[in-house]
Every structure is written in structure tokens, then in C-alpha cells.
Amino acid sequence: MKLAEETFKLIAQDVLAVAPARAHDLTRLHTLRCRADKPTVTVIGKYNHGKSRLLNELMGSDVFSVADRRETVSLAEHVHQDVRWLDAPGLDADVGMADDGRAHEAAWLQADIRLFVHAAKEGELDAAERRLLQTLRADEERTRRKTVFVLTQVDQVADEQHLGKVTDAIRSQAPQMTLHPVSSTRHRQGVEGGKKLLLEKSGIPALQTVLRGAMAAVPDARRHETDLLLGEIRQELKHAQTAVIRQLQAQRDTQQQQRHDFEQGLFDVLDKVQIDLQPVLEFTGIDQSLVPDTAVHEFKLTEGKKERARIQIAYSRACIAIRGHLVKHGVVGLPLAQQTSVRSLDTVMVAVMGVSVKYRDDLRRIFCEQAGRDKLAADFAHYFELSEDRTALATQIVDSEVALAGADKAVSALHTLEHV
Ligand SMILES: Nc1nc2c(ncn2[C@@H]2O[C@H](COP(=O)(O)OP(=O)(O)O)[C@@H](O)[C@H]2O)c(=O)[nH]1
Ligand SMILES: [Mg+2]
């Protein structure tokens, strides 16, 4: 069934977003699914080798412009007896890009059958023609689009013997190809003069028979080509989809594992801190740290000062242990939005713990009670998630999710193309 242009365009967009290298195949599919009904025949070959005239003779009318100089700059199209004939510009090394583009369009995007045209009087194929022929052959193997080798202007060659030499030479250059020698001039003379022998000798009727056979095979070839292109694209999309699913899974696993390692590590550190704090927290009698100093004690070392120093040191050690854990897990600073102009305060430790701890009760509350530990775990996890590597990973995951959505969309778009 033919597909609406607009529908195809939307599908192509989705597919191309995932498989940009398939632009050419999609354009061809566009021809196959939206345009093509009549078999399309085009010519391909160098300037002045008689392409336009050959098409005129095959159709039996002078539709396409024939010239001794460079002609046929645009793609000319004519429908004749249910066949779409396309006259393409010539291919030459010194030809501008525009002509090459149009010849490419005709041969690769439009045509079901290509007539590879080479004038007998030019002798052997040149390197560019040989390359082109190889490409056409390879494409025929893949897509089943036929290339027919037409040796034109055979009347221009001195005699049969010379023609034999030329055909032998070309056959050895392109052994897989069958040559179809023709003369448009003889054909025209035969038609106009009603000369049957000349007509036969022109090679055009024989070529028409070959073409009829090729045209009969076009519907099958098109089905094959459509299935082939869709199949290849489908596979590429599935590959892309699988790859992004795997990537996303790996990223999520990493994300989870890192979080788990961070939390587990912090628990272990807090357990150790708690044990280390025990000697400081356990005391008998009165808590000297709570006994205030007075002016009299200003330059004296009191029990209260000693105790408070012990608590400070214990607290510092706890902080060092936690800071070590944070750095190990990439929590090296405050997120940008939270930074102040006072660099020494710009740390996660200060943000979570405050500036200092003086009393045993504070140490107990912060490090030993469940609520305190839970709060530490939650606060540090918060900064862990805001650290550079973690936010980068989170961004990567979002990117992968977007890519996966794109791949899913492309797969279902292609599915539509396959089943509408
Ligand atoms: N003698 C002779 N001249 C031909 C034949 N076919 C084409 N020509 C001439 O070759 C020139 C180029 O032909 P054209 O079809 O325009 O070549 P194109 O550039 O490949 O399309 C024109 O002058 C044609 O009349 C042929 O079979 N015999
Ligand atoms: Mg031409």
C-alpha cells in the first residue's frame, strides 16, 4: 500500500534520529513506499555517449533533448506505456556537483532498472566507468535492481572487426556483464524507412525484449528491496535499542552500588567513631567539662579546660574519620549554589556538623543516639548526591533515558512503516 508523504516524513524523522547513516536508504524507501508504481528506467554514463537519444528510440518519440554538447542538466521524466523513463545528466570527472547529484538521484533513488551507457567509439571503459559498474553490480546483488550494459553508437565504429575488438576489450574489463550493442541512428533510419533489417541490426528491438523481461521482475525486486532495507534498518535500530538499554542498566547499577557503598561505608565509620568516643564519654563523678572557668582561671590549666580539650580532640578525630570517608566517595566540596565567600566555611563538614562541639552531651547526641546517626546519614547522603561525579552520573542516566525513548520511538515508527 502507498503511504502518505506526511506519514513517511514523520517516520523517517524518528528513525534518522537513531540511525542517521540510513538517510539514503530511507529516501529510497520513500520512493518505494510513497511514489513508485510504474517501473522506472534510467540511463547512467558519460556525456555524449547517446543516453538521451537511446531513451527516445526505446520510447519511440523524441521526448528528451539530444545534443552534441553537455545537455540534460536536470532530471527529465516521461511516462510512456506504463514505464517511467528518466533521463539523467552525464557523469564526468569535471562535472559540477549539481549534475552528479541529479544523476545519483536518478540511478540510486529512483530507478528500478539502469541502462549503463557506453559509446563503442570510445573503446575501453575508463577507471571511473569501471568503478561505477562495480558499484552497480554490487547493488544489484543486494537489491536486485538490474543494470543493463548498453554499448551505444555502434554505427560509429569502422567495421565489425573493430567492433569485435572493442566488445572483447570491454568484456574482459567487465566479465559479468552482457553487452547489448545498439545504434540509435540505424534504428531511426529503420523506423523511418520501414527497413526491417536495419531495425533488427540496430539492436534496439533486442534491447526492448531484455527490458521487458527486467520490467516484469520489478515488482518482485521491489518487494525484495523493501524487505531488505526495512530489515537492515530494523536490525540497526534494535542494536541501538539494546545497547542503550544495557548502558542504562549499567549506569543504574553503578548508581545504586555507589550509594550503597557510601551508606555502608558511613555506617562503618560512624560505628568506629562511636567506639573511639567511648573513653571520652564514659566518666565517673562530675563532668569537669561542664564546670565553667572564671577570670581567676584565665591562665591556668583547669580540669574543665583539659576535659573540654579532650572532647574537642575526640570530636576532631571523628570529623577527620568522616571527612576521609567523604573524600573517598567524591564528596570534596559544597555544591556551587551553596558556597559562601568564606572559604573555610565552604565545606560539607561545616554544613552538616556546625562549627564546633564542646560538650559530651553534644557528642552523644550527634554520634551515639539513633536519631543523630540517622540525621548524619541523611545529611551526608544529601551532599553525596550533590557531588560532581554523582550529578554527572545522574545526568548521564537522564541522557540514556532520552536515548532509550528515542530508540523505542524509532522502533515503533519503523514498525508502522513495515505494517501499514
Ligand atoms: N552516429 C550516432 N550518433 C549518436 C547515436 N546516439 C547518439 N548519437 C549522437 O551523439 C550525441 C550525443 O547524444 P545524446 O543522446 O545527447 O548523449 P547524452 O549526453 O549521453 O545524452 C548526439 O549528437 C547524438 O545525435 C548513435 O547511435 N549513432
Ligand atoms: Mg543527454
Coordinates of C-alpha atoms and ligand atoms in Angstrom, one line a residue:
M1 CA 0.0 0.0 0.0
K2 CA 1.2 3.5 -0.8
L3 CA 2.0 5.6 2.2
A4 CA 1.1 9.3 2.7
E5 CA 4.1 11.6 2.3
E6 CA 3.5 13.3 5.6
T7 CA 3.3 10.0 7.5
F8 CA 6.5 8.8 5.9
K9 CA 8.3 12.1 6.8
L10 CA 7.4 11.7 10.5
I11 CA 8.5 8.1 10.5
A12 CA 11.8 8.9 8.8
Q13 CA 12.5 11.6 11.3
D14 CA 12.2 9.2 14.2
V15 CA 14.3 6.6 12.5
L16 CA 17.0 9.0 11.4
A17 CA 17.4 10.4 14.9
V18 CA 18.7 7.0 15.9
A19 CA 20.2 5.8 12.6
P20 CA 21.5 8.9 10.8
A21 CA 23.6 6.8 8.4
R22 CA 20.3 5.4 6.9
A23 CA 19.3 8.6 5.3
H24 CA 19.9 7.2 1.8
D25 CA 18.1 4.0 2.5
L26 CA 15.1 5.9 3.9
T27 CA 15.0 8.1 0.8
R28 CA 14.9 5.0 -1.4
L29 CA 12.2 3.5 0.9
H30 CA 10.3 6.8 0.4
T31 CA 10.4 6.2 -3.3
L32 CA 9.3 2.5 -2.9
R33 CA 6.6 3.2 -0.4
C34 CA 5.2 6.6 -1.4
R35 CA 6.0 7.1 -5.1
A36 CA 6.7 4.1 -7.1
D37 CA 4.1 2.4 -9.1
K38 CA 5.3 2.2 -12.7
P39 CA 8.8 0.6 -13.2
T40 CA 11.4 3.3 -13.5
V41 CA 14.2 3.1 -16.0
T42 CA 17.1 5.5 -16.2
V43 CA 20.4 5.9 -18.0
I44 CA 23.8 6.3 -16.5
G45 CA 27.0 7.1 -18.2
K46 CA 29.2 9.8 -19.5
Y47 CA 28.2 12.9 -21.5
N48 CA 27.6 12.5 -25.2
H49 CA 27.5 8.7 -25.1
G50 CA 24.0 8.7 -26.5
K51 CA 21.9 8.3 -23.4
S52 CA 19.1 10.7 -24.2
R53 CA 18.8 9.5 -27.8
L54 CA 18.7 5.9 -26.6
L55 CA 15.7 6.6 -24.4
N56 CA 14.0 8.4 -27.3
E57 CA 14.5 5.4 -29.5
L58 CA 13.3 3.0 -26.9
M59 CA 10.1 5.0 -26.3
G60 CA 9.7 5.8 -30.0
S61 CA 9.4 9.6 -29.5
D62 CA 11.8 12.5 -29.2
V63 CA 11.0 13.5 -25.7
F64 CA 14.4 14.0 -24.3
S65 CA 16.8 16.6 -25.6
V66 CA 19.7 15.3 -27.7
A67 CA 22.9 17.4 -28.1
D68 CA 26.5 17.3 -29.0
R69 CA 27.4 19.4 -26.1
R70 CA 26.7 19.0 -22.5
E71 CA 23.0 18.7 -22.0
T72 CA 20.5 17.2 -19.7
V73 CA 21.3 19.2 -16.6
S74 CA 18.1 18.4 -14.9
L75 CA 16.3 15.2 -14.4
A76 CA 13.8 14.8 -17.2
E77 CA 11.0 12.4 -16.8
H78 CA 8.5 10.9 -19.2
V79 CA 5.9 8.2 -18.7
H80 CA 5.4 6.0 -21.8
Q81 CA 3.4 2.8 -21.9
D82 CA 3.3 2.4 -18.2
V83 CA 7.0 2.9 -17.8
R84 CA 8.7 5.9 -16.2
W85 CA 11.7 6.9 -18.2
L86 CA 14.2 9.2 -16.6
D87 CA 16.9 11.0 -18.5
A88 CA 19.8 11.9 -16.3
P89 CA 22.8 14.1 -16.8
G90 CA 26.1 12.6 -17.8
L91 CA 28.8 11.6 -15.3
D92 CA 32.2 13.2 -15.9
A93 CA 35.1 13.9 -13.7
D94 CA 35.0 17.7 -14.4
V95 CA 31.3 18.0 -14.0
G96 CA 29.9 20.1 -11.2
M97 CA 28.3 18.7 -8.2
A98 CA 24.7 19.5 -9.3
D99 CA 24.7 17.2 -12.2
D100 CA 26.3 14.4 -10.2
G101 CA 23.7 14.9 -7.6
R102 CA 20.9 14.5 -10.2
A103 CA 22.5 11.5 -11.8
H104 CA 22.8 10.0 -8.4
E105 CA 19.2 10.7 -7.6
A106 CA 18.1 9.0 -10.8
A107 CA 20.3 6.0 -10.5
W108 CA 20.2 5.3 -6.8
L109 CA 17.0 6.7 -5.5
Q110 CA 14.5 6.5 -8.4
A111 CA 15.5 3.8 -10.8
D112 CA 14.4 0.1 -10.8
I113 CA 16.4 -0.5 -13.9
R114 CA 19.6 1.3 -15.0
L115 CA 20.9 1.4 -18.5
F116 CA 24.6 1.7 -18.3
V117 CA 25.6 3.5 -21.5
H118 CA 29.0 3.5 -23.1
A119 CA 29.7 4.6 -26.7
A120 CA 31.5 2.0 -28.7
K121 CA 33.7 4.5 -30.5
E122 CA 35.2 5.4 -27.1
G123 CA 36.8 2.0 -26.8
E124 CA 37.5 0.6 -23.4
L125 CA 35.9 1.7 -20.2
D126 CA 37.8 4.2 -18.2
A127 CA 38.6 3.8 -14.5
A128 CA 35.5 5.9 -13.4
E129 CA 33.2 3.8 -15.5
R130 CA 34.7 0.5 -14.2
R131 CA 34.2 1.7 -10.6
L132 CA 30.7 2.7 -11.3
L133 CA 29.9 -0.6 -13.0
Q134 CA 31.2 -2.4 -10.0
T135 CA 29.1 -0.4 -7.6
L136 CA 26.1 -1.1 -9.8
R137 CA 26.8 -4.8 -9.8
A138 CA 27.2 -4.9 -6.1
D139 CA 23.9 -3.0 -5.7
E140 CA 22.2 -5.5 -8.0
E141 CA 23.3 -8.4 -5.8
R142 CA 22.0 -6.6 -2.8
T143 CA 18.8 -5.0 -4.0
R144 CA 18.1 -7.0 -7.3
R145 CA 17.8 -3.8 -9.2
K146 CA 19.1 -4.6 -12.7
T147 CA 21.8 -2.9 -14.6
V148 CA 21.8 -3.5 -18.4
F149 CA 25.0 -2.7 -20.3
V150 CA 24.2 -0.8 -23.5
L151 CA 27.0 -0.3 -26.0
T152 CA 25.8 2.6 -28.0
Q153 CA 26.6 4.3 -31.3
V154 CA 28.0 1.0 -32.8
D155 CA 27.5 2.6 -36.3
Q156 CA 30.3 4.9 -35.4
V157 CA 32.8 2.1 -35.3
A158 CA 34.6 1.5 -38.6
D159 CA 33.7 -2.2 -39.1
E160 CA 32.6 -5.4 -37.5
Q161 CA 36.1 -6.4 -36.8
H162 CA 36.9 -3.3 -34.9
L163 CA 33.6 -3.6 -33.0
G164 CA 34.6 -7.1 -32.1
K165 CA 37.8 -5.8 -30.6
V166 CA 36.0 -3.2 -28.6
T167 CA 33.5 -5.6 -27.2
D168 CA 36.2 -8.2 -26.4
A169 CA 38.2 -5.5 -24.5
I170 CA 35.1 -4.4 -22.6
R171 CA 34.1 -8.0 -21.8
S172 CA 37.5 -8.6 -20.3
Q173 CA 37.0 -5.4 -18.2
A174 CA 33.5 -6.4 -17.1
P175 CA 33.3 -10.2 -17.5
Q176 CA 30.0 -10.5 -15.6
M177 CA 28.1 -8.1 -17.9
T178 CA 26.2 -9.0 -21.0
L179 CA 26.8 -6.3 -23.7
H180 CA 23.9 -5.0 -25.7
P181 CA 25.2 -3.3 -28.8
V182 CA 22.8 -0.7 -30.3
S183 CA 22.7 2.1 -32.8
S184 CA 20.1 4.7 -32.3
T185 CA 20.8 6.2 -35.8
R186 CA 20.2 2.8 -37.5
H187 CA 17.1 2.3 -35.5
R188 CA 15.7 5.7 -36.6
Q189 CA 16.6 5.0 -40.2
G190 CA 15.0 1.6 -40.0
V191 CA 11.8 3.1 -38.5
E192 CA 11.5 6.0 -40.9
G193 CA 12.5 4.0 -44.0
G194 CA 10.5 0.9 -43.0
K195 CA 13.6 -1.1 -43.3
K196 CA 13.2 -4.2 -41.2
L197 CA 16.7 -5.5 -41.4
L198 CA 18.2 -2.2 -40.4
L199 CA 15.7 -2.1 -37.5
E200 CA 16.8 -5.5 -36.3
K201 CA 20.5 -4.6 -36.8
S202 CA 20.1 -1.5 -34.6
G203 CA 19.9 -3.8 -31.6
I204 CA 17.1 -1.7 -30.1
P205 CA 14.3 -4.4 -30.5
A206 CA 16.6 -6.9 -28.8
L207 CA 17.2 -4.4 -26.0
Q208 CA 13.5 -3.8 -25.7
T209 CA 13.0 -7.6 -25.2
V210 CA 15.6 -7.6 -22.5
L211 CA 13.9 -4.6 -20.8
R212 CA 10.5 -6.2 -20.9
G213 CA 12.0 -9.1 -19.0
A214 CA 13.6 -6.8 -16.5
M215 CA 10.4 -4.9 -16.0
A216 CA 8.4 -8.0 -15.3
A217 CA 10.8 -8.7 -12.5
V218 CA 10.4 -5.2 -11.0
P219 CA 7.5 -5.9 -8.6
D220 CA 9.4 -8.9 -7.0
A221 CA 12.6 -6.9 -6.9
R222 CA 10.9 -4.1 -5.2
R223 CA 9.4 -6.3 -2.6
H224 CA 12.8 -7.8 -2.0
E225 CA 14.5 -4.4 -1.8
T226 CA 11.8 -3.0 0.5
D227 CA 12.1 -6.0 2.9
L228 CA 15.9 -5.8 2.7
L229 CA 16.1 -2.1 3.6
L230 CA 13.4 -2.4 6.3
G231 CA 15.2 -5.5 7.7
E232 CA 18.6 -3.8 7.8
I233 CA 17.2 -0.7 9.4
R234 CA 15.2 -2.7 11.9
Q235 CA 18.3 -4.6 12.9
E236 CA 20.3 -1.4 13.3
L237 CA 17.5 0.1 15.5
K238 CA 17.2 -3.0 17.6
H239 CA 21.0 -2.9 18.1
A240 CA 20.9 0.7 19.2
Q241 CA 18.0 0.0 21.5
T242 CA 19.7 -3.0 23.1
A243 CA 22.9 -1.0 23.5
V244 CA 21.2 1.9 25.2
I245 CA 19.2 -0.5 27.5
R246 CA 22.4 -2.1 28.6
Q247 CA 24.1 1.2 29.1
L248 CA 21.2 2.5 31.1
Q249 CA 21.1 -0.7 33.2
A250 CA 24.9 -0.4 33.9
Q251 CA 24.6 3.2 34.9
R252 CA 21.7 2.5 37.2
D253 CA 23.6 -0.4 38.7
T254 CA 26.6 1.8 39.3
Q255 CA 24.4 4.5 40.8
Q256 CA 22.9 2.0 43.2
Q257 CA 26.2 0.4 44.1
Q258 CA 27.9 3.7 44.7
R259 CA 25.0 4.8 47.0
H260 CA 25.1 1.5 48.8
D261 CA 28.9 1.7 49.3
F262 CA 28.7 5.3 50.5
E263 CA 26.0 4.5 53.1
Q264 CA 27.6 1.2 54.2
G265 CA 31.0 3.0 54.5
L266 CA 29.5 5.8 56.5
F267 CA 27.8 3.3 58.9
D268 CA 31.1 1.6 59.4
V269 CA 32.9 4.9 60.1
L270 CA 30.2 6.0 62.5
D271 CA 30.4 2.7 64.3
K272 CA 34.1 3.2 64.7
V273 CA 33.7 6.8 65.8
Q274 CA 31.2 5.7 68.4
I275 CA 33.7 3.1 69.8
D276 CA 36.5 5.7 69.7
L277 CA 34.3 8.1 71.7
Q278 CA 33.6 5.7 74.5
P279 CA 36.6 6.5 76.7
V280 CA 35.8 10.2 76.4
L281 CA 32.1 9.8 77.1
E282 CA 32.4 7.4 80.0
F283 CA 33.3 9.1 83.2
T284 CA 32.5 8.8 86.9
G285 CA 31.8 11.6 89.3
I286 CA 31.1 15.1 87.9
D287 CA 31.6 16.1 84.4
Q288 CA 34.5 18.5 84.7
S289 CA 33.9 19.8 81.2
L290 CA 30.7 21.4 82.5
V291 CA 32.5 23.3 85.3
P292 CA 33.0 26.8 84.0
D293 CA 36.2 28.7 84.3
T294 CA 36.3 32.1 85.9
A295 CA 38.6 35.1 85.3
V296 CA 40.8 33.6 88.0
H297 CA 41.5 30.6 85.9
E298 CA 42.4 32.6 82.8
F299 CA 46.0 31.5 82.5
K300 CA 45.6 28.2 84.4
L301 CA 45.2 24.7 83.2
T302 CA 42.0 23.6 84.9
E303 CA 40.3 20.1 84.8
G304 CA 37.4 21.8 82.9
K305 CA 39.8 23.0 80.2
K306 CA 41.5 19.6 80.0
E307 CA 38.2 17.9 79.6
R308 CA 36.9 20.3 77.0
A309 CA 40.2 19.9 75.1
R310 CA 39.7 16.1 75.2
I311 CA 36.2 16.4 73.9
Q312 CA 37.4 18.8 71.1
I313 CA 40.1 16.4 70.1
A314 CA 37.7 13.4 70.1
Y315 CA 35.3 15.4 68.0
S316 CA 38.0 16.5 65.6
R317 CA 39.1 12.9 65.2
A318 CA 35.5 11.8 64.5
C319 CA 35.3 14.6 61.9
I320 CA 38.6 13.5 60.3
A321 CA 37.3 10.0 60.0
I322 CA 34.1 11.1 58.4
R323 CA 35.9 13.6 56.1
G324 CA 38.1 10.8 54.9
H325 CA 35.1 8.8 54.0
L326 CA 33.5 11.7 52.1
V327 CA 36.6 12.4 50.1
K328 CA 37.0 8.7 49.2
H329 CA 33.5 8.9 47.7
G330 CA 34.0 12.1 45.8
V331 CA 32.3 14.5 48.3
V332 CA 35.0 17.1 48.2
G333 CA 33.1 20.4 48.5
L334 CA 29.8 22.1 48.7
P335 CA 27.7 22.4 45.6
L336 CA 28.3 25.7 43.8
A337 CA 24.9 27.2 44.8
Q338 CA 25.7 26.7 48.5
Q339 CA 29.2 28.2 48.5
T340 CA 29.9 31.3 50.5
S341 CA 32.7 33.9 50.3
V342 CA 34.3 32.4 53.4
R343 CA 36.3 29.5 52.0
S344 CA 37.0 27.9 55.4
L345 CA 33.2 27.5 55.9
D346 CA 32.7 26.1 52.4
T347 CA 32.9 22.5 53.5
V348 CA 30.4 19.8 53.7
M349 CA 31.6 19.1 57.2
V350 CA 30.8 22.6 58.4
A351 CA 27.5 22.5 56.6
V352 CA 26.4 19.3 58.3
M353 CA 28.2 19.4 61.7
G354 CA 28.3 23.1 62.5
V355 CA 31.5 24.8 63.6
S356 CA 32.3 23.2 66.9
V357 CA 31.2 20.8 69.6
K358 CA 32.1 21.5 73.2
Y359 CA 30.1 19.1 75.4
R360 CA 29.8 15.4 76.0
D361 CA 26.1 15.6 75.5
D362 CA 26.5 17.0 72.1
L363 CA 28.9 14.2 71.1
R364 CA 26.5 11.6 72.5
R365 CA 23.5 13.2 70.7
I366 CA 25.3 13.6 67.4
F367 CA 27.3 10.3 67.2
C368 CA 25.7 7.8 69.5
E369 CA 21.9 8.3 69.5
Q370 CA 20.0 6.7 66.7
A371 CA 18.3 10.0 65.7
G372 CA 21.7 11.7 65.5
R373 CA 23.2 9.0 63.4
D374 CA 20.2 9.0 61.1
K375 CA 20.5 12.7 60.7
L376 CA 24.2 12.4 59.8
A377 CA 23.5 9.6 57.3
A378 CA 20.7 11.6 55.7
D379 CA 22.7 14.9 55.6
F380 CA 25.8 13.3 54.2
A381 CA 23.8 11.3 51.6
H382 CA 22.3 14.6 50.5
Y383 CA 25.7 16.1 49.8
F384 CA 26.9 12.9 48.3
E385 CA 24.1 13.1 45.7
L386 CA 25.1 16.7 45.0
S387 CA 28.8 15.9 44.5
E388 CA 30.2 16.3 41.0
D389 CA 30.6 12.7 40.0
R390 CA 27.1 11.8 41.3
T391 CA 25.4 14.6 39.5
A392 CA 27.4 13.8 36.3
L393 CA 26.2 10.2 36.6
A394 CA 22.6 11.3 37.2
T395 CA 22.8 13.5 34.0
Q396 CA 24.2 10.5 32.0
I397 CA 21.3 8.4 33.2
V398 CA 18.8 11.1 32.0
D399 CA 20.6 11.2 28.7
S400 CA 20.4 7.4 28.4
E401 CA 16.7 7.6 29.2
V402 CA 16.1 10.1 26.5
A403 CA 18.2 8.0 24.1
L404 CA 16.1 4.9 25.0
A405 CA 12.9 6.8 24.5
G406 CA 14.2 7.8 21.0
A407 CA 15.2 4.2 20.2
D408 CA 11.7 3.0 21.3
K409 CA 10.1 5.6 19.2
A410 CA 12.2 4.8 16.2
V411 CA 11.5 1.0 16.5
S412 CA 7.7 1.6 16.7
A413 CA 7.9 4.2 13.8
L414 CA 9.6 1.5 11.7
H415 CA 7.0 -1.0 12.7
T416 CA 4.4 1.3 11.3
L417 CA 6.3 1.6 8.1
E418 CA 6.5 -2.2 7.9
H419 CA 2.9 -2.9 8.6
V420 CA 0.9 0.0 7.0
Ligands
LIG1 N1 26.0 8.1 -35.0 C1 25.4 8.1 -33.9 N2 25.3 9.2 -33.1 C2 24.5 9.0 -32.0 C3 23.9 7.9 -31.6 N3 23.3 8.1 -30.4 C4 23.5 9.4 -30.1 N4 24.3 10.0 -31.0 C5 24.7 11.4 -31.1 O1 25.6 11.6 -30.0 C6 25.4 12.9 -29.5 C7 25.1 12.8 -28.0 O2 23.8 12.1 -27.8 P1 23.0 12.3 -26.5 O3 21.9 11.3 -26.6 O4 22.6 13.7 -26.3 O5 24.1 11.9 -25.5 P2 24.0 12.1 -23.9 O6 24.8 13.3 -23.5 O7 24.7 10.8 -23.4 O8 22.6 12.1 -23.5 C8 24.2 13.5 -30.3 O9 24.7 14.3 -31.3 C9 23.5 12.3 -30.8 O10 22.9 12.6 -32.0 C10 24.1 6.7 -32.4 O11 23.6 5.6 -32.1 N5 24.8 6.9 -33.6
MG2 MG 21.6 13.6 -22.5

